[in-house]
């Protein structure tokens, strides 16, 4: 193979790589640059680490970080729910075709649409509380959206409900590639449902579960803006109870007109997310080597 022929595949993908580098790379470089400037309009004077100092001394920023960390608690729930439902669909329980459609619908719909529907359902006079009152569970009829004590947990329920659909899709796709004869042999040997799940299915799904966990971590840290924006009335409300880092960046840029602060917060979010993903892959590699 000549050197020219070796380079041919790379030449084919070069235009696309160049386009992606411009679309994603250039804004990233500019954000890093803006984070060290006091930007007014399209540019501003260099101020070093001043933007970072202001952010790290701002209590609202740390509150937003705490809310993102709280949302990480949803990941084990999402993994468990997705795994159990995907296995039930794989085993073709009665009505599994209808259930599969119902479960996949939330993930197909846009987040704002789902959030608006859920916001109306969880209002104090909404269907959820009406059902609770009908069941004589009035003490559980809370102001799910208007109370700062439960608003973030309500958002978490919405995230779990929608994002679990992705896990179900991934897990079901992996299950369909398994050798069903192994599972059938386990049934014949007397293994119950939980034993088959723990000893046969889970070991073969380890890779896709780890992938879903990584995707979910990214989602909880850097892709929940639409949820909190719609559910929190556009301001992370009530008060700042649902403010996350993405919304903090949005408010700094749009409402406060502080591109330097928004850029610095974006850089911190980018770096923290990158470090966490790196650590997750390192843990996976060490586990595989062991």
PDB file of N, CA, C and O in Angstrom, residues 151-180:
ATOM      1  N   UNK A 151     -39.535  20.974  44.817  1.00  0.00           N
ATOM      2  CA  UNK A 151     -39.513  21.321  43.384  1.00  0.00           C
ATOM      3  C   UNK A 151     -38.405  20.577  42.646  1.00  0.00           C
ATOM      4  O   UNK A 151     -38.626  20.032  41.562  1.00  0.00           O
ATOM      5  N   UNK A 152     -37.207  20.542  43.220  1.00  0.00           N
ATOM      6  CA  UNK A 152     -36.088  19.870  42.546  1.00  0.00           C
ATOM      7  C   UNK A 152     -36.337  18.368  42.430  1.00  0.00           C
ATOM      8  O   UNK A 152     -35.994  17.748  41.425  1.00  0.00           O
ATOM      9  N   UNK A 153     -36.948  17.785  43.466  1.00  0.00           N
ATOM     10  CA  UNK A 153     -37.247  16.356  43.423  1.00  0.00           C
ATOM     11  C   UNK A 153     -38.315  16.053  42.372  1.00  0.00           C
ATOM     12  O   UNK A 153     -38.299  14.992  41.744  1.00  0.00           O
ATOM     13  N   UNK A 154     -39.226  16.997  42.166  1.00  0.00           N
ATOM     14  CA  UNK A 154     -40.234  16.834  41.121  1.00  0.00           C
ATOM     15  C   UNK A 154     -39.582  16.853  39.740  1.00  0.00           C
ATOM     16  O   UNK A 154     -39.918  16.050  38.866  1.00  0.00           O
ATOM     17  N   UNK A 155     -38.632  17.767  39.562  1.00  0.00           N
ATOM     18  CA  UNK A 155     -37.871  17.805  38.310  1.00  0.00           C
ATOM     19  C   UNK A 155     -37.124  16.493  38.117  1.00  0.00           C
ATOM     20  O   UNK A 155     -37.047  15.951  37.004  1.00  0.00           O
ATOM     21  N   UNK A 156     -36.586  15.956  39.197  1.00  0.00           N
ATOM     22  CA  UNK A 156     -35.853  14.691  39.114  1.00  0.00           C
ATOM     23  C   UNK A 156     -36.761  13.553  38.660  1.00  0.00           C
ATOM     24  O   UNK A 156     -36.349  12.695  37.868  1.00  0.00           O
ATOM     25  N   UNK A 157     -37.991  13.544  39.149  1.00  0.00           N
ATOM     26  CA  UNK A 157     -38.956  12.520  38.720  1.00  0.00           C
ATOM     27  C   UNK A 157     -39.189  12.610  37.219  1.00  0.00           C
ATOM     28  O   UNK A 157     -39.233  11.590  36.516  1.00  0.00           O
ATOM     29  N   UNK A 158     -39.330  13.828  36.717  1.00  0.00           N
ATOM     30  CA  UNK A 158     -39.528  14.021  35.283  1.00  0.00           C
ATOM     31  C   UNK A 158     -38.326  13.513  34.497  1.00  0.00           C
ATOM     32  O   UNK A 158     -38.480  12.830  33.475  1.00  0.00           O
ATOM     33  N   UNK A 159     -37.120  13.833  34.974  1.00  0.00           N
ATOM     34  CA  UNK A 159     -35.896  13.396  34.286  1.00  0.00           C
ATOM     35  C   UNK A 159     -35.808  11.870  34.273  1.00  0.00           C
ATOM     36  O   UNK A 159     -35.485  11.260  33.246  1.00  0.00           O
ATOM     37  N   UNK A 160     -36.098  11.258  35.415  1.00  0.00           N
ATOM     38  CA  UNK A 160     -36.053   9.795  35.489  1.00  0.00           C
ATOM     39  C   UNK A 160     -37.050   9.186  34.514  1.00  0.00           C
ATOM     40  O   UNK A 160     -36.735   8.236  33.786  1.00  0.00           O
ATOM     41  N   UNK A 161     -38.258   9.742  34.485  1.00  0.00           N
ATOM     42  CA  UNK A 161     -39.302   9.199  33.617  1.00  0.00           C
ATOM     43  C   UNK A 161     -38.903   9.267  32.150  1.00  0.00           C
ATOM     44  O   UNK A 161     -39.086   8.304  31.401  1.00  0.00           O
ATOM     45  N   UNK A 162     -38.325  10.394  31.725  1.00  0.00           N
ATOM     46  CA  UNK A 162     -38.000  10.545  30.304  1.00  0.00           C
ATOM     47  C   UNK A 162     -36.687   9.862  29.937  1.00  0.00           C
ATOM     48  O   UNK A 162     -36.605   9.143  28.945  1.00  0.00           O
ATOM     49  N   UNK A 163     -35.637  10.086  30.736  1.00  0.00           N
ATOM     50  CA  UNK A 163     -34.313   9.580  30.373  1.00  0.00           C
ATOM     51  C   UNK A 163     -34.201   8.070  30.530  1.00  0.00           C
ATOM     52  O   UNK A 163     -33.342   7.453  29.897  1.00  0.00           O
ATOM     53  N   UNK A 164     -35.047   7.492  31.376  1.00  0.00           N
ATOM     54  CA  UNK A 164     -35.021   6.027  31.509  1.00  0.00           C
ATOM     55  C   UNK A 164     -35.390   5.344  30.194  1.00  0.00           C
ATOM     56  O   UNK A 164     -34.980   4.203  29.946  1.00  0.00           O
ATOM     57  N   UNK A 165     -36.151   6.028  29.362  1.00  0.00           N
ATOM     58  CA  UNK A 165     -36.525   5.452  28.065  1.00  0.00           C
ATOM     59  C   UNK A 165     -35.287   5.161  27.218  1.00  0.00           C
ATOM     60  O   UNK A 165     -35.233   4.148  26.516  1.00  0.00           O
ATOM     61  N   UNK A 166     -34.279   6.052  27.288  1.00  0.00           N
ATOM     62  CA  UNK A 166     -33.036   5.795  26.552  1.00  0.00           C
ATOM     63  C   UNK A 166     -32.351   4.541  27.077  1.00  0.00           C
ATOM     64  O   UNK A 166     -31.859   3.709  26.296  1.00  0.00           O
ATOM     65  N   UNK A 167     -32.332   4.395  28.409  1.00  0.00           N
ATOM     66  CA  UNK A 167     -31.729   3.193  28.982  1.00  0.00           C
ATOM     67  C   UNK A 167     -32.455   1.936  28.557  1.00  0.00           C
ATOM     68  O   UNK A 167     -31.823   0.912  28.259  1.00  0.00           O
ATOM     69  N   UNK A 168     -33.768   2.006  28.501  1.00  0.00           N
ATOM     70  CA  UNK A 168     -34.546   0.844  28.076  1.00  0.00           C
ATOM     71  C   UNK A 168     -34.214   0.475  26.630  1.00  0.00           C
ATOM     72  O   UNK A 168     -34.049  -0.700  26.298  1.00  0.00           O
ATOM     73  N   UNK A 169     -34.096   1.478  25.780  1.00  0.00           N
ATOM     74  CA  UNK A 169     -33.752   1.231  24.373  1.00  0.00           C
ATOM     75  C   UNK A 169     -32.383   0.570  24.270  1.00  0.00           C
ATOM     76  O   UNK A 169     -32.199  -0.425  23.550  1.00  0.00           O
ATOM     77  N   UNK A 170     -31.393   1.111  24.984  1.00  0.00           N
ATOM     78  CA  UNK A 170     -30.028   0.566  24.938  1.00  0.00           C
ATOM     79  C   UNK A 170     -29.979  -0.850  25.498  1.00  0.00           C
ATOM     80  O   UNK A 170     -29.391  -1.752  24.891  1.00  0.00           O
ATOM     81  N   UNK A 171     -30.614  -1.049  26.651  1.00  0.00           N
ATOM     82  CA  UNK A 171     -30.556  -2.358  27.295  1.00  0.00           C
ATOM     83  C   UNK A 171     -31.310  -3.406  26.486  1.00  0.00           C
ATOM     84  O   UNK A 171     -30.859  -4.551  26.369  1.00  0.00           O
ATOM     85  N   UNK A 172     -32.458  -3.018  25.926  1.00  0.00           N
ATOM     86  CA  UNK A 172     -33.237  -3.974  25.139  1.00  0.00           C
ATOM     87  C   UNK A 172     -32.484  -4.374  23.876  1.00  0.00           C
ATOM     88  O   UNK A 172     -32.511  -5.541  23.469  1.00  0.00           O
ATOM     89  N   UNK A 173     -31.797  -3.408  23.269  1.00  0.00           N
ATOM     90  CA  UNK A 173     -30.991  -3.727  22.079  1.00  0.00           C
ATOM     91  C   UNK A 173     -29.895  -4.733  22.420  1.00  0.00           C
ATOM     92  O   UNK A 173     -29.614  -5.652  21.638  1.00  0.00           O
ATOM     93  N   UNK A 174     -29.271  -4.571  23.590  1.00  0.00           N
ATOM     94  CA  UNK A 174     -28.234  -5.526  24.016  1.00  0.00           C
ATOM     95  C   UNK A 174     -28.846  -6.874  24.349  1.00  0.00           C
ATOM     96  O   UNK A 174     -28.276  -7.926  24.006  1.00  0.00           O
ATOM     97  N   UNK A 175     -29.988  -6.889  24.972  1.00  0.00           N
ATOM     98  CA  UNK A 175     -30.643  -8.155  25.318  1.00  0.00           C
ATOM     99  C   UNK A 175     -31.012  -8.960  24.083  1.00  0.00           C
ATOM    100  O   UNK A 175     -30.915 -10.193  24.083  1.00  0.00           O
ATOM    101  N   UNK A 176     -31.427  -8.264  23.045  1.00  0.00           N
ATOM    102  CA  UNK A 176     -31.831  -8.965  21.821  1.00  0.00           C
ATOM    103  C   UNK A 176     -30.651  -9.637  21.129  1.00  0.00           C
ATOM    104  O   UNK A 176     -30.852 -10.484  20.250  1.00  0.00           O
ATOM    105  N   UNK A 177     -29.425  -9.241  21.505  1.00  0.00           N
ATOM    106  CA  UNK A 177     -28.240  -9.864  20.909  1.00  0.00           C
ATOM    107  C   UNK A 177     -27.686 -11.007  21.766  1.00  0.00           C
ATOM    108  O   UNK A 177     -26.696 -11.639  21.391  1.00  0.00           O
ATOM    109  N   UNK A 178     -28.315 -11.275  22.912  1.00  0.00           N
ATOM    110  CA  UNK A 178     -27.847 -12.360  23.782  1.00  0.00           C
ATOM    111  C   UNK A 178     -28.257 -13.720  23.227  1.00  0.00           C
ATOM    112  O   UNK A 178     -29.214 -13.843  22.471  1.00  0.00           O
ATOM    113  N   UNK A 179     -27.527 -14.730  23.657  1.00  0.00           N
ATOM    114  CA  UNK A 179     -27.850 -16.106  23.292  1.00  0.00           C
ATOM    115  C   UNK A 179     -28.970 -16.593  24.226  1.00  0.00           C
ATOM    116  O   UNK A 179     -28.730 -16.856  25.410  1.00  0.00           O
ATOM    117  N   UNK A 180     -30.165 -16.683  23.697  1.00  0.00           N
ATOM    118  CA  UNK A 180     -31.315 -17.044  24.530  1.00  0.00           C
ATOM    119  C   UNK A 180     -31.241 -18.484  25.029  1.00  0.00           C
ATOM    120  O   UNK A 180     -31.901 -18.836  26.007  1.00  0.00           O
TER     121      UNK A 180
END
